[in-house]
Amino acid sequence: MAKRKNPAAVALGRKGGKNSRKNLTPEQRKELAQKAADARWGKSRNFEELRAKMPPEARAESARIAEEMSRAKGRRKPER
C-alpha cells in the first residue's frame, strides 16, 4: 500500500521557492541567480581562457560574432 502524503504539506512545498524569493532583496536574488548560472555553465567566467581552448575555426567564428554584436550595440535606439 502506497504511503499517502499530507495534502497541506504538499501545498506548502509547492510554494516554497516563490515564498522564499519574496523575502529576498534584489541584490540577494541576483547573487542566487549568479550562483545558479555558475553551477549550470561552469565556474570559469574567463572567456579568453575558454576561447583559447577552442579550435581555430571556432575561435574565428566567435570573434566574428562578438564583432557583429558590438557593432549592433551602436545601432540600438537609446533607452528612455
JSON list of C-alpha atoms in Angstrom, two decimals:
[
{"chain": "A", "resi": 1, "resn": "MET", "atom": "CA", "xyz": [0.00, 0.00, 0.00]},
{"chain": "A", "resi": 2, "resn": "ALA", "atom": "CA", "xyz": [1.40, 3.41, -1.00]},
{"chain": "A", "resi": 3, "resn": "LYS", "atom": "CA", "xyz": [2.02, 5.94, 1.72]},
{"chain": "A", "resi": 4, "resn": "ARG", "atom": "CA", "xyz": [-0.30, 8.93, 1.45]},
{"chain": "A", "resi": 5, "resn": "LYS", "atom": "CA", "xyz": [1.19, 12.39, 1.65]},
{"chain": "A", "resi": 6, "resn": "ASN", "atom": "CA", "xyz": [-0.28, 15.12, 3.77]},
{"chain": "A", "resi": 7, "resn": "PRO", "atom": "CA", "xyz": [-2.08, 17.44, 1.28]},
{"chain": "A", "resi": 8, "resn": "ALA", "atom": "CA", "xyz": [-1.36, 20.53, 3.38]},
{"chain": "A", "resi": 9, "resn": "ALA", "atom": "CA", "xyz": [2.38, 19.77, 3.39]},
{"chain": "A", "resi": 10, "resn": "VAL", "atom": "CA", "xyz": [2.33, 19.17, -0.36]},
{"chain": "A", "resi": 11, "resn": "ALA", "atom": "CA", "xyz": [0.63, 22.54, -0.94]},
{"chain": "A", "resi": 12, "resn": "LEU", "atom": "CA", "xyz": [3.22, 24.33, 1.22]},
{"chain": "A", "resi": 13, "resn": "GLY", "atom": "CA", "xyz": [6.05, 22.60, -0.63]},
{"chain": "A", "resi": 14, "resn": "ARG", "atom": "CA", "xyz": [4.78, 23.92, -3.94]},
{"chain": "A", "resi": 15, "resn": "LYS", "atom": "CA", "xyz": [5.02, 27.49, -2.64]},
{"chain": "A", "resi": 16, "resn": "GLY", "atom": "CA", "xyz": [8.47, 27.14, -1.07]},
{"chain": "A", "resi": 17, "resn": "GLY", "atom": "CA", "xyz": [10.63, 28.76, -3.74]},
{"chain": "A", "resi": 18, "resn": "LYS", "atom": "CA", "xyz": [8.18, 31.52, -4.56]},
{"chain": "A", "resi": 19, "resn": "ASN", "atom": "CA", "xyz": [7.71, 32.48, -0.93]},
{"chain": "A", "resi": 20, "resn": "SER", "atom": "CA", "xyz": [11.47, 32.43, -0.33]},
{"chain": "A", "resi": 21, "resn": "ARG", "atom": "CA", "xyz": [12.10, 34.82, -3.21]},
{"chain": "A", "resi": 22, "resn": "LYS", "atom": "CA", "xyz": [9.54, 37.30, -1.91]},
{"chain": "A", "resi": 23, "resn": "ASN", "atom": "CA", "xyz": [11.67, 37.82, 1.20]},
{"chain": "A", "resi": 24, "resn": "LEU", "atom": "CA", "xyz": [14.93, 38.48, -0.68]},
{"chain": "A", "resi": 25, "resn": "THR", "atom": "CA", "xyz": [16.35, 41.82, -1.76]},
{"chain": "A", "resi": 26, "resn": "PRO", "atom": "CA", "xyz": [17.14, 42.33, -5.47]},
{"chain": "A", "resi": 27, "resn": "GLU", "atom": "CA", "xyz": [20.85, 42.01, -4.65]},
{"chain": "A", "resi": 28, "resn": "GLN", "atom": "CA", "xyz": [20.27, 38.65, -2.93]},
{"chain": "A", "resi": 29, "resn": "ARG", "atom": "CA", "xyz": [18.19, 37.39, -5.86]},
{"chain": "A", "resi": 30, "resn": "LYS", "atom": "CA", "xyz": [20.94, 38.47, -8.26]},
{"chain": "A", "resi": 31, "resn": "GLU", "atom": "CA", "xyz": [23.57, 36.65, -6.19]},
{"chain": "A", "resi": 32, "resn": "LEU", "atom": "CA", "xyz": [21.48, 33.46, -6.15]},
{"chain": "A", "resi": 33, "resn": "ALA", "atom": "CA", "xyz": [20.91, 33.68, -9.90]},
{"chain": "A", "resi": 34, "resn": "GLN", "atom": "CA", "xyz": [24.66, 34.14, -10.46]},
{"chain": "A", "resi": 35, "resn": "LYS", "atom": "CA", "xyz": [25.44, 31.08, -8.35]},
{"chain": "A", "resi": 36, "resn": "ALA", "atom": "CA", "xyz": [22.88, 29.06, -10.30]},
{"chain": "A", "resi": 37, "resn": "ALA", "atom": "CA", "xyz": [24.35, 30.17, -13.63]},
{"chain": "A", "resi": 38, "resn": "ASP", "atom": "CA", "xyz": [27.87, 29.32, -12.45]},
{"chain": "A", "resi": 39, "resn": "ALA", "atom": "CA", "xyz": [26.70, 25.88, -11.38]},
{"chain": "A", "resi": 40, "resn": "ARG", "atom": "CA", "xyz": [24.93, 25.32, -14.68]},
{"chain": "A", "resi": 41, "resn": "TRP", "atom": "CA", "xyz": [27.57, 26.68, -17.05]},
{"chain": "A", "resi": 42, "resn": "GLY", "atom": "CA", "xyz": [30.75, 26.08, -15.08]},
{"chain": "A", "resi": 43, "resn": "LYS", "atom": "CA", "xyz": [32.79, 28.19, -12.73]},
{"chain": "A", "resi": 44, "resn": "SER", "atom": "CA", "xyz": [35.03, 29.79, -15.35]},
{"chain": "A", "resi": 45, "resn": "ARG", "atom": "CA", "xyz": [33.90, 33.23, -16.40]},
{"chain": "A", "resi": 46, "resn": "ASN", "atom": "CA", "xyz": [37.20, 33.92, -18.15]},
{"chain": "A", "resi": 47, "resn": "PHE", "atom": "CA", "xyz": [36.05, 33.93, -21.77]},
{"chain": "A", "resi": 48, "resn": "GLU", "atom": "CA", "xyz": [39.54, 34.45, -23.15]},
{"chain": "A", "resi": 49, "resn": "GLU", "atom": "CA", "xyz": [40.66, 31.27, -21.41]},
{"chain": "A", "resi": 50, "resn": "LEU", "atom": "CA", "xyz": [37.71, 29.39, -22.86]},
{"chain": "A", "resi": 51, "resn": "ARG", "atom": "CA", "xyz": [38.31, 30.86, -26.30]},
{"chain": "A", "resi": 52, "resn": "ALA", "atom": "CA", "xyz": [41.96, 29.73, -26.19]},
{"chain": "A", "resi": 53, "resn": "LYS", "atom": "CA", "xyz": [40.77, 26.13, -25.78]},
{"chain": "A", "resi": 54, "resn": "MET", "atom": "CA", "xyz": [38.58, 26.35, -28.90]},
{"chain": "A", "resi": 55, "resn": "PRO", "atom": "CA", "xyz": [39.68, 25.05, -32.29]},
{"chain": "A", "resi": 56, "resn": "PRO", "atom": "CA", "xyz": [40.95, 27.89, -34.55]},
{"chain": "A", "resi": 57, "resn": "GLU", "atom": "CA", "xyz": [37.87, 27.90, -36.80]},
{"chain": "A", "resi": 58, "resn": "ALA", "atom": "CA", "xyz": [35.55, 28.19, -33.81]},
{"chain": "A", "resi": 59, "resn": "ARG", "atom": "CA", "xyz": [37.72, 30.99, -32.39]},
{"chain": "A", "resi": 60, "resn": "ALA", "atom": "CA", "xyz": [37.41, 32.93, -35.65]},
{"chain": "A", "resi": 61, "resn": "GLU", "atom": "CA", "xyz": [33.64, 32.44, -35.70]},
{"chain": "A", "resi": 62, "resn": "SER", "atom": "CA", "xyz": [33.38, 33.56, -32.06]},
{"chain": "A", "resi": 63, "resn": "ALA", "atom": "CA", "xyz": [35.40, 36.70, -32.82]},
{"chain": "A", "resi": 64, "resn": "ARG", "atom": "CA", "xyz": [33.20, 37.47, -35.84]},
{"chain": "A", "resi": 65, "resn": "ILE", "atom": "CA", "xyz": [30.02, 37.12, -33.79]},
{"chain": "A", "resi": 66, "resn": "ALA", "atom": "CA", "xyz": [31.45, 39.30, -30.99]},
{"chain": "A", "resi": 67, "resn": "GLU", "atom": "CA", "xyz": [32.34, 41.98, -33.56]},
{"chain": "A", "resi": 68, "resn": "GLU", "atom": "CA", "xyz": [28.83, 41.91, -35.04]},
{"chain": "A", "resi": 69, "resn": "MET", "atom": "CA", "xyz": [27.29, 42.21, -31.59]},
{"chain": "A", "resi": 70, "resn": "SER", "atom": "CA", "xyz": [29.47, 45.18, -30.65]},
{"chain": "A", "resi": 71, "resn": "ARG", "atom": "CA", "xyz": [28.58, 46.93, -33.92]},
{"chain": "A", "resi": 72, "resn": "ALA", "atom": "CA", "xyz": [24.87, 46.21, -33.35]},
{"chain": "A", "resi": 73, "resn": "LYS", "atom": "CA", "xyz": [25.02, 47.85, -29.91]},
{"chain": "A", "resi": 74, "resn": "GLY", "atom": "CA", "xyz": [25.84, 51.17, -31.57]},
{"chain": "A", "resi": 75, "resn": "ARG", "atom": "CA", "xyz": [22.74, 50.94, -33.75]},
{"chain": "A", "resi": 76, "resn": "ARG", "atom": "CA", "xyz": [20.29, 50.38, -30.93]},
{"chain": "A", "resi": 77, "resn": "LYS", "atom": "CA", "xyz": [17.79, 53.07, -30.03]},
{"chain": "A", "resi": 78, "resn": "PRO", "atom": "CA", "xyz": [18.64, 54.83, -26.78]},
{"chain": "A", "resi": 79, "resn": "GLU", "atom": "CA", "xyz": [16.63, 53.64, -23.79]},
{"chain": "A", "resi": 80, "resn": "ARG", "atom": "CA", "xyz": [14.34, 56.20, -22.21]}
]
